[in-house]
Tab-separated table of C-alpha atoms in Angstrom:
chain	number	residue	atom	x	y	z
A	60	UNK	CA	32.739	-17.239	46.048
A	61	UNK	CA	32.067	-15.592	42.678
A	62	UNK	CA	32.320	-11.839	42.381
A	63	UNK	CA	28.846	-11.431	40.887
A	64	UNK	CA	25.907	-13.831	41.717
A	65	UNK	CA	22.812	-13.906	39.652
A	66	UNK	CA	20.090	-16.498	39.526
A	67	UNK	CA	19.901	-17.808	35.982
A	68	UNK	CA	16.349	-18.671	36.141
A	69	UNK	CA	14.183	-19.049	34.066
A	70	UNK	CA	11.893	-16.838	35.660
A	71	UNK	CA	8.396	-16.927	34.119
A	72	UNK	CA	5.581	-14.393	35.080
A	73	UNK	CA	2.308	-13.540	33.440
A	74	UNK	CA	1.967	-10.334	31.354
A	75	UNK	CA	1.351	-7.203	33.467
A	76	UNK	CA	3.058	-8.577	36.474
A	77	UNK	CA	5.873	-6.645	38.367
A	78	UNK	CA	9.275	-8.450	37.751
A	79	UNK	CA	12.159	-8.254	40.152
A	80	UNK	CA	15.598	-9.140	39.149
A	81	UNK	CA	18.512	-9.266	41.468
A	82	UNK	CA	22.255	-9.596	41.793
A	83	UNK	CA	24.717	-9.746	44.852
A	84	UNK	CA	28.308	-8.997	44.636
A	85	UNK	CA	31.209	-9.516	47.032
A	86	UNK	CA	33.739	-6.769	46.124
A	87	UNK	CA	32.947	-3.440	47.773
A	88	UNK	CA	35.169	-1.501	45.367
A	89	UNK	CA	32.454	-1.655	42.670
A	90	UNK	CA	31.071	1.726	42.183
A	91	UNK	CA	29.113	1.575	38.794
A	92	UNK	CA	26.221	-0.744	38.236
A	93	UNK	CA	24.410	-1.482	34.996
A	94	UNK	CA	21.690	-3.698	33.817
A	95	UNK	CA	21.901	-5.142	30.102
A	96	UNK	CA	19.099	-6.856	28.217
A	97	UNK	CA	19.949	-9.534	25.783
A	98	UNK	CA	17.582	-11.062	23.208
A	99	UNK	CA	18.342	-14.500	21.977
A	100	UNK	CA	21.308	-14.580	19.521
A	101	UNK	CA	21.822	-10.911	19.800
A	102	UNK	CA	24.527	-8.760	21.539
A	103	UNK	CA	23.518	-7.221	25.048
A	104	UNK	CA	22.086	-3.598	25.087
A	105	UNK	CA	22.386	-1.178	27.954
A	106	UNK	CA	19.121	-0.758	29.901
A	107	UNK	CA	19.960	1.025	33.165
A	108	UNK	CA	23.220	2.720	34.443
A	109	UNK	CA	23.562	3.849	38.150
A	110	UNK	CA	26.233	5.225	40.157
A	111	UNK	CA	26.673	4.202	43.930
A	112	UNK	CA	23.645	3.646	46.108
A	113	UNK	CA	20.006	4.775	45.247
A	114	UNK	CA	17.177	4.490	42.808
A	115	UNK	CA	17.023	5.287	39.136
A	116	UNK	CA	13.801	5.045	37.072
A	117	UNK	CA	13.199	5.130	33.316
A	118	UNK	CA	9.694	4.435	32.225
A	119	UNK	CA	8.670	0.986	33.350
A	120	UNK	CA	12.200	0.133	34.609
A	121	UNK	CA	13.617	1.104	38.028
A	122	UNK	CA	17.143	0.070	39.217
A	123	UNK	CA	18.103	-0.065	42.846
A	124	UNK	CA	21.551	-0.220	44.352
A	125	UNK	CA	22.142	-1.016	48.003
A	126	UNK	CA	26.004	-0.793	48.633
A	127	UNK	CA	25.776	-1.600	52.263
A	128	UNK	CA	24.129	-4.928	51.263
A	129	UNK	CA	26.049	-5.447	48.116
A	130	UNK	CA	22.776	-6.129	46.376
A	131	UNK	CA	21.203	-4.535	43.338
A	132	UNK	CA	17.770	-4.889	41.665
A	133	UNK	CA	15.919	-4.218	38.459
A	134	UNK	CA	12.162	-3.888	38.632
A	135	UNK	CA	10.038	-4.067	35.620
A	136	UNK	CA	6.365	-2.716	35.851
A	137	UNK	CA	3.563	-3.769	33.661
A	138	UNK	CA	5.750	-6.488	32.071
A	139	UNK	CA	5.200	-7.241	28.255
A	140	UNK	CA	6.020	-10.331	26.156
A	141	UNK	CA	8.609	-8.156	24.509
A	142	UNK	CA	10.450	-7.985	27.827
A	143	UNK	CA	11.198	-11.585	27.419
A	144	UNK	CA	14.953	-11.813	27.381
A	145	UNK	CA	18.086	-12.521	29.300
A	146	UNK	CA	18.940	-9.694	31.842
A	147	UNK	CA	22.529	-9.286	32.844
A	148	UNK	CA	23.819	-7.245	35.584
A	149	UNK	CA	27.266	-5.611	35.311
A	150	UNK	CA	29.552	-3.607	37.447
A	151	UNK	CA	32.800	-1.761	37.329
A	152	UNK	CA	35.461	-0.111	39.652
A	153	UNK	CA	36.079	2.983	37.834
A	154	UNK	CA	34.012	5.559	35.941
A	155	UNK	CA	35.915	4.989	32.796
A	156	UNK	CA	35.271	1.224	32.776
A	157	UNK	CA	38.051	1.018	30.382
A	158	UNK	CA	39.307	-2.282	31.996
A	159	UNK	CA	35.903	-3.990	31.191
A	160	UNK	CA	32.906	-4.804	33.223
A	161	UNK	CA	32.183	-7.653	35.467
A	162	UNK	CA	28.937	-9.498	34.573
A	163	UNK	CA	26.536	-11.730	36.338
A	164	UNK	CA	25.362	-14.893	34.541
A	165	UNK	CA	22.237	-13.412	33.444
A	166	UNK	CA	18.616	-14.226	34.329
A	167	UNK	CA	16.364	-15.638	31.540
A	168	UNK	CA	12.932	-13.875	31.896
A	169	UNK	CA	9.823	-15.151	30.241
A	170	UNK	CA	6.632	-13.009	30.225
A	171	UNK	CA	3.623	-15.136	29.374
A	172	UNK	CA	0.862	-13.500	27.266
B	144	UNK	CA	24.483	3.753	10.790
B	145	UNK	CA	27.034	3.913	13.501
B	146	UNK	CA	27.556	0.597	15.284
B	147	UNK	CA	29.809	-2.510	15.704
B	148	UNK	CA	29.914	-5.184	13.007
B	149	UNK	CA	31.145	-8.722	13.870
B	150	UNK	CA	31.807	-11.291	11.094
B	151	UNK	CA	31.194	-13.887	10.416
B	152	UNK	CA	27.983	-14.550	12.455
B	153	UNK	CA	28.346	-18.282	12.288
B	154	UNK	CA	31.691	-20.146	11.841
B	155	UNK	CA	32.500	-23.946	11.882
B	156	UNK	CA	36.035	-25.070	12.108
B	157	UNK	CA	38.034	-28.300	12.632
B	158	UNK	CA	40.035	-28.944	15.734
B	159	UNK	CA	43.383	-27.676	15.531
B	160	UNK	CA	42.754	-24.803	13.268
B	161	UNK	CA	43.213	-21.063	14.122
B	162	UNK	CA	40.336	-18.902	13.172
B	163	UNK	CA	39.997	-15.117	13.166
B	164	UNK	CA	36.891	-13.255	14.119
B	165	UNK	CA	36.391	-9.678	12.766
B	166	UNK	CA	35.265	-6.698	14.804
B	167	UNK	CA	34.815	-3.151	13.208
B	168	UNK	CA	33.278	-0.075	14.851
B	169	UNK	CA	32.608	3.237	13.325
B	170	UNK	CA	31.567	4.958	16.677
B	171	UNK	CA	34.918	6.541	17.172
B	172	UNK	CA	35.478	4.698	20.437
B	173	UNK	CA	38.837	4.314	21.993
B	174	UNK	CA	38.320	1.195	23.808
B	175	UNK	CA	37.265	-2.123	22.439
B	176	UNK	CA	36.694	-5.520	24.008
B	177	UNK	CA	36.285	-9.201	23.447
B	178	UNK	CA	34.095	-11.253	25.576
B	179	UNK	CA	33.142	-14.930	25.517
B	180	UNK	CA	29.618	-16.026	26.519
B	181	UNK	CA	28.927	-19.808	27.282
B	182	UNK	CA	25.575	-21.118	28.536
B	183	UNK	CA	25.391	-20.788	32.350
B	184	UNK	CA	28.735	-18.759	32.464
B	185	UNK	CA	27.766	-15.253	31.587
B	186	UNK	CA	30.246	-12.995	29.806
B	187	UNK	CA	33.883	-13.325	30.425
B	188	UNK	CA	36.517	-10.869	29.224
B	189	UNK	CA	39.260	-12.175	26.829
B	190	UNK	CA	41.156	-9.060	25.914
B	191	UNK	CA	40.740	-5.244	25.773
B	192	UNK	CA	42.332	-2.403	24.184
B	193	UNK	CA	42.164	1.229	25.264
B	194	UNK	CA	44.250	2.653	22.400
B	195	UNK	CA	45.738	1.732	19.154
B	196	UNK	CA	48.744	-0.528	19.223
B	197	UNK	CA	48.121	-1.610	22.864
B	198	UNK	CA	46.060	-4.277	24.543
B	199	UNK	CA	45.631	-6.127	27.765
B	200	UNK	CA	44.732	-9.639	28.668
B	201	UNK	CA	41.340	-10.164	30.273
B	202	UNK	CA	40.260	-13.016	32.559
B	203	UNK	CA	40.498	-15.829	30.165
B	204	UNK	CA	43.262	-14.728	27.521
B	205	UNK	CA	44.844	-18.063	27.106
B	206	UNK	CA	44.543	-19.524	23.639
B	207	UNK	CA	43.429	-16.183	22.081
B	208	UNK	CA	45.401	-13.431	20.368
B	209	UNK	CA	44.427	-9.946	19.309
B	210	UNK	CA	45.724	-6.914	17.360
B	211	UNK	CA	44.814	-3.239	17.352
B	212	UNK	CA	46.513	-1.668	14.420
B	213	UNK	CA	43.576	0.610	13.665
B	214	UNK	CA	41.168	2.478	15.919
B	215	UNK	CA	38.173	0.963	14.046
B	216	UNK	CA	39.313	-2.656	14.238
B	217	UNK	CA	40.068	-5.354	16.854
B	218	UNK	CA	40.274	-8.818	15.329
B	219	UNK	CA	40.264	-11.768	17.659
B	220	UNK	CA	42.289	-14.976	16.742
B	221	UNK	CA	41.188	-18.243	18.395
B	222	UNK	CA	44.290	-20.443	18.228
B	223	UNK	CA	44.532	-24.218	18.441
B	224	UNK	CA	45.859	-23.852	22.002
B	225	UNK	CA	42.392	-22.762	23.178
B	226	UNK	CA	40.963	-26.012	24.767
B	227	UNK	CA	37.198	-25.227	24.458
B	228	UNK	CA	36.736	-22.765	21.601
B	229	UNK	CA	33.164	-23.514	20.849
B	230	UNK	CA	31.245	-20.404	22.330
B	231	UNK	CA	29.507	-17.286	21.309
B	232	UNK	CA	32.044	-14.289	21.029
B	233	UNK	CA	30.930	-10.721	21.571
B	234	UNK	CA	32.990	-7.609	20.632
B	235	UNK	CA	32.249	-4.328	22.424
B	236	UNK	CA	33.462	-0.708	22.192
B	237	UNK	CA	33.146	2.141	24.707
B	238	UNK	CA	34.111	5.722	25.510
B	239	UNK	CA	32.355	5.666	28.837
B	240	UNK	CA	30.878	2.959	31.019
B	241	UNK	CA	28.475	2.077	28.381
B	242	UNK	CA	29.559	-0.800	26.317
B	243	UNK	CA	28.010	-1.236	22.829
B	244	UNK	CA	27.983	-4.573	21.583
B	245	UNK	CA	28.123	-6.302	18.212
B	246	UNK	CA	25.648	-9.006	17.233
B	247	UNK	CA	28.219	-11.678	18.082
B	248	UNK	CA	29.928	-14.548	16.344
B	249	UNK	CA	29.032	-18.201	17.204
B	250	UNK	CA	32.114	-20.390	16.600
B	251	UNK	CA	31.527	-24.128	16.646
B	252	UNK	CA	34.592	-26.513	16.653
B	253	UNK	CA	33.938	-29.862	15.127
């Protein structure tokens, strides 16, 4: 069983829809959870950062962490064509993250105009 | 502007040749990382360095080597021992959990 599972998609939705992206993980030692967005042929950029269980909202984006279920989610409201990208979940054991992050494979999201 | 610069962006090499990918950052970050990204595989950690003159192997270090002689620089050499070197290579730096990535270098071995 891989440490982090993420459906690679592609996930195609119409503009304006609510998008739900998810990851599951097996190692209960993960404490810090992140979502990165990666446009084609570019480096990933941090979208959301959460610690332990709970919700975090930033504009149209909401990140949820359920440590009891080992499940994290990213919701995108009022999706736009510019949201079309690959979304990578990532997690780490320590606050410093100095030993690197463990990434999911990424979900390719397509927002249809 | 502050950021991470990777070069070259595209690189073609013949099988059996060593190749070095450059990574420079002016963010004053202590930690630097090299990841490899393959289709359907996600990002996998090759090497990381938390301080100058020190570095650790990641999950897939075989066939790669690095150096960290300066805080700003963390070059990656893909050696002929790497069995499947064709990939997208990403360099990152960090002072916290947030990794800042470069634009990547796409290596194709012919």
